[in-house]
PDB file of C-alpha atoms in Angstrom:
ATOM      1  CA  UNK A 293      16.407  -4.142  22.755  1.00 78.00           C
ATOM      2  CA  UNK A 294      14.786  -4.194  19.365  1.00 86.00           C
ATOM      3  CA  UNK A 295      13.298  -7.516  18.349  1.00 92.00           C
ATOM      4  CA  UNK A 296      12.679  -8.539  14.756  1.00 94.00           C
ATOM      5  CA  UNK A 297      10.235 -11.221  13.707  1.00 94.00           C
ATOM      6  CA  UNK A 298       9.989 -12.471  10.123  1.00 95.00           C
ATOM      7  CA  UNK A 299       6.951 -14.053   8.575  1.00 96.00           C
ATOM      8  CA  UNK A 300       5.680 -15.046   5.154  1.00 97.00           C
ATOM      9  CA  UNK A 301       8.031 -17.832   4.185  1.00 97.00           C
ATOM     10  CA  UNK A 302       6.825 -21.030   2.652  1.00 98.00           C
ATOM     11  CA  UNK A 303       6.905 -23.395  -0.285  1.00 98.00           C
ATOM     12  CA  UNK A 304       6.273 -22.065  -3.753  1.00 98.00           C
ATOM     13  CA  UNK A 305       6.681 -23.271  -7.321  1.00 98.00           C
ATOM     14  CA  UNK A 306       9.285 -21.695  -9.555  1.00 98.00           C
ATOM     15  CA  UNK A 307       7.882 -18.523 -11.041  1.00 98.00           C
ATOM     16  CA  UNK A 308       5.682 -17.908  -8.052  1.00 98.00           C
ATOM     17  CA  UNK A 309       5.736 -15.136  -5.496  1.00 98.00           C
ATOM     18  CA  UNK A 310       6.071 -14.675  -1.780  1.00 98.00           C
ATOM     19  CA  UNK A 311       6.029 -11.631   0.424  1.00 98.00           C
ATOM     20  CA  UNK A 312       8.156 -11.642   3.542  1.00 98.00           C
ATOM     21  CA  UNK A 313       7.457  -9.273   6.388  1.00 97.00           C
ATOM     22  CA  UNK A 314       9.558  -8.207   9.330  1.00 95.00           C
ATOM     23  CA  UNK A 315       8.022  -6.589  12.367  1.00 93.00           C
ATOM     24  CA  UNK A 316      10.150  -4.646  14.804  1.00 89.00           C
ATOM     25  CA  UNK A 317       9.241  -4.224  18.434  1.00 88.00           C
ATOM     26  CA  UNK A 318      10.818  -3.183  21.688  1.00 81.00           C
ATOM     27  CA  UNK A 319      12.991  -0.223  22.425  1.00 72.00           C
ATOM     28  CA  UNK A 320      12.970   2.465  19.796  1.00 66.00           C
ATOM     29  CA  UNK A 321      16.404   3.133  18.380  1.00 70.00           C
ATOM     30  CA  UNK A 322      17.784   5.090  15.479  1.00 79.00           C
ATOM     31  CA  UNK A 323      17.932   3.011  12.324  1.00 85.00           C
ATOM     32  CA  UNK A 324      20.343   3.611   9.485  1.00 89.00           C
ATOM     33  CA  UNK A 325      19.039   0.874   7.254  1.00 92.00           C
ATOM     34  CA  UNK A 326      17.329  -2.470   7.285  1.00 94.00           C
ATOM     35  CA  UNK A 327      18.114  -5.420   5.127  1.00 96.00           C
ATOM     36  CA  UNK A 328      17.335  -8.944   4.109  1.00 98.00           C
ATOM     37  CA  UNK A 329      19.912 -11.701   4.002  1.00 98.00           C
ATOM     38  CA  UNK A 330      19.580 -15.329   3.061  1.00 98.00           C
ATOM     39  CA  UNK A 331      21.455 -18.477   3.861  1.00 98.00           C
ATOM     40  CA  UNK A 332      21.227 -21.717   1.934  1.00 97.00           C
ATOM     41  CA  UNK A 333      22.516 -25.023   3.341  1.00 92.00           C
ATOM     42  CA  UNK A 334      26.297 -25.085   3.323  1.00 94.00           C
ATOM     43  CA  UNK A 335      26.476 -21.466   2.232  1.00 96.00           C
ATOM     44  CA  UNK A 336      27.347 -18.190   3.874  1.00 96.00           C
ATOM     45  CA  UNK A 337      24.701 -15.727   4.877  1.00 97.00           C
ATOM     46  CA  UNK A 338      24.480 -13.464   1.847  1.00 98.00           C
ATOM     47  CA  UNK A 339      23.077 -10.022   1.281  1.00 98.00           C
ATOM     48  CA  UNK A 340      19.811  -9.751  -0.613  1.00 98.00           C
ATOM     49  CA  UNK A 341      18.455  -6.231  -0.256  1.00 98.00           C
ATOM     50  CA  UNK A 342      18.639  -3.164   1.948  1.00 98.00           C
ATOM     51  CA  UNK A 343      16.658  -0.004   2.433  1.00 96.00           C
ATOM     52  CA  UNK A 344      17.654   3.305   3.925  1.00 93.00           C
ATOM     53  CA  UNK A 345      15.205   3.845   6.732  1.00 88.00           C
ATOM     54  CA  UNK A 346      14.794   7.574   6.369  1.00 87.00           C
ATOM     55  CA  UNK A 347      15.050   8.093   2.616  1.00 90.00           C
ATOM     56  CA  UNK A 348      13.611   4.810   1.391  1.00 91.00           C
ATOM     57  CA  UNK A 349      16.393   4.310  -1.120  1.00 95.00           C
ATOM     58  CA  UNK A 350      17.020   0.669  -1.920  1.00 97.00           C
ATOM     59  CA  UNK A 351      19.742  -1.586  -3.182  1.00 97.00           C
ATOM     60  CA  UNK A 352      19.816  -5.216  -4.249  1.00 98.00           C
ATOM     61  CA  UNK A 353      22.203  -7.984  -4.987  1.00 98.00           C
ATOM     62  CA  UNK A 354      22.453  -8.571  -8.727  1.00 98.00           C
ATOM     63  CA  UNK A 355      20.756 -11.954  -8.714  1.00 98.00           C
ATOM     64  CA  UNK A 356      17.450 -10.556  -7.436  1.00 98.00           C
ATOM     65  CA  UNK A 357      17.285  -7.252  -9.281  1.00 98.00           C
ATOM     66  CA  UNK A 358      14.038  -6.902 -11.153  1.00 98.00           C
ATOM     67  CA  UNK A 359      12.446  -9.711  -9.153  1.00 98.00           C
ATOM     68  CA  UNK A 360      12.593  -8.623  -5.513  1.00 98.00           C
ATOM     69  CA  UNK A 361      11.424  -5.383  -3.956  1.00 98.00           C
ATOM     70  CA  UNK A 362      12.218  -4.209  -0.457  1.00 98.00           C
ATOM     71  CA  UNK A 363       9.968  -1.675   1.201  1.00 96.00           C
ATOM     72  CA  UNK A 364       9.411  -0.181   4.608  1.00 91.00           C
ATOM     73  CA  UNK A 365       6.720   1.449   6.670  1.00 86.00           C
ATOM     74  CA  UNK A 366       8.426   3.764   9.129  1.00 79.00           C
ATOM     75  CA  UNK A 367       5.285   4.381  11.148  1.00 83.00           C
ATOM     76  CA  UNK A 368       4.617   0.677  11.602  1.00 83.00           C
ATOM     77  CA  UNK A 369       8.265  -0.280  12.010  1.00 84.00           C
ATOM     78  CA  UNK A 370       8.014  -2.963   9.387  1.00 90.00           C
ATOM     79  CA  UNK A 371      10.052  -3.954   6.384  1.00 94.00           C
ATOM     80  CA  UNK A 372       8.917  -6.263   3.627  1.00 97.00           C
ATOM     81  CA  UNK A 373      10.460  -8.189   0.784  1.00 98.00           C
ATOM     82  CA  UNK A 374       8.251  -8.872  -2.197  1.00 98.00           C
ATOM     83  CA  UNK A 375       9.725 -11.776  -4.129  1.00 98.00           C
ATOM     84  CA  UNK A 376       8.448 -12.408  -7.629  1.00 98.00           C
ATOM     85  CA  UNK A 377       9.461 -14.896 -10.299  1.00 98.00           C
ATOM     86  CA  UNK A 378      11.100 -17.069  -7.689  1.00 98.00           C
ATOM     87  CA  UNK A 379      13.755 -19.528  -8.760  1.00 98.00           C
ATOM     88  CA  UNK A 380      14.992 -22.714  -7.074  1.00 98.00           C
ATOM     89  CA  UNK A 381      18.274 -20.975  -6.325  1.00 97.00           C
ATOM     90  CA  UNK A 382      16.350 -18.533  -4.139  1.00 98.00           C
ATOM     91  CA  UNK A 383      15.728 -21.345  -1.676  1.00 98.00           C
ATOM     92  CA  UNK A 384      17.186 -20.335   1.674  1.00 98.00           C
ATOM     93  CA  UNK A 385      16.406 -19.157   5.139  1.00 98.00           C
ATOM     94  CA  UNK A 386      15.726 -15.443   4.894  1.00 98.00           C
ATOM     95  CA  UNK A 387      16.714 -13.134   7.710  1.00 98.00           C
ATOM     96  CA  UNK A 388      15.603  -9.624   8.459  1.00 97.00           C
ATOM     97  CA  UNK A 389      18.189  -7.329   9.990  1.00 96.00           C
ATOM     98  CA  UNK A 390      18.445  -3.773  11.247  1.00 94.00           C
ATOM     99  CA  UNK A 391      21.457  -1.535  11.573  1.00 94.00           C
ATOM    100  CA  UNK A 392      21.649   1.142  14.211  1.00 91.00           C
ATOM    101  CA  UNK A 393      25.389   1.519  13.773  1.00 87.00           C
ATOM    102  CA  UNK A 394      25.729   1.978  10.058  1.00 88.00           C
ATOM    103  CA  UNK A 395      28.491   0.558   7.938  1.00 91.00           C
ATOM    104  CA  UNK A 396      28.670  -1.412   4.740  1.00 94.00           C
ATOM    105  CA  UNK A 397      25.102  -2.419   4.013  1.00 94.00           C
ATOM    106  CA  UNK A 398      25.904  -5.751   2.356  1.00 96.00           C
ATOM    107  CA  UNK A 399      28.002  -7.047   5.245  1.00 96.00           C
ATOM    108  CA  UNK A 400      26.437  -8.851   8.171  1.00 96.00           C
ATOM    109  CA  UNK A 401      28.609  -7.001  10.670  1.00 96.00           C
ATOM    110  CA  UNK A 402      26.842  -3.747   9.850  1.00 96.00           C
ATOM    111  CA  UNK A 403      23.679  -5.113  11.446  1.00 96.00           C
ATOM    112  CA  UNK A 404      23.147  -5.379  15.170  1.00 93.00           C
ATOM    113  CA  UNK A 405      19.594  -6.770  15.233  1.00 94.00           C
ATOM    114  CA  UNK A 406      18.474  -9.967  13.542  1.00 96.00           C
ATOM    115  CA  UNK A 407      15.288 -11.926  13.191  1.00 96.00           C
ATOM    116  CA  UNK A 408      15.040 -15.671  13.645  1.00 96.00           C
ATOM    117  CA  UNK A 409      14.730 -16.382   9.948  1.00 97.00           C
ATOM    118  CA  UNK A 410      11.964 -17.754   7.770  1.00 97.00           C
ATOM    119  CA  UNK A 411      12.307 -20.605   5.304  1.00 98.00           C
ATOM    120  CA  UNK A 412      11.680 -20.008   1.623  1.00 98.00           C
ATOM    121  CA  UNK A 413      11.624 -23.080  -0.573  1.00 98.00           C
ATOM    122  CA  UNK A 414      11.201 -22.845  -4.328  1.00 98.00           C
ATOM    123  CA  UNK A 415      10.520 -26.051  -6.207  1.00 97.00           C
ATOM    124  CA  UNK A 416      11.297 -26.570  -9.869  1.00 93.00           C
TER     125      UNK A 416
END
């Protein structure tokens, strides 16, 4: 099956930037959309951003609008999340996910492939 591997996490000062990448490998399957979720300690895994794989249209949770940008490279089977003006509340493990089934893009159940997660820590 499709495997997703995230990279690019790390420690950054508030106001700084990080770029997360997600590389897909394995069996080629149809993709409706790909997304990024994040999970802070003691919190649920929450939606961050999603991108329609064919059209490139994007959507974001309100708290990251204007700061984060999701993008994809269909030929390379990669999706990225550019995170600018990071805030301490952005601290979480970030997960890349892919949906081959479709559904509601901001719900975890719409996604059937997940990466292992990468830690993003923003210090104040």
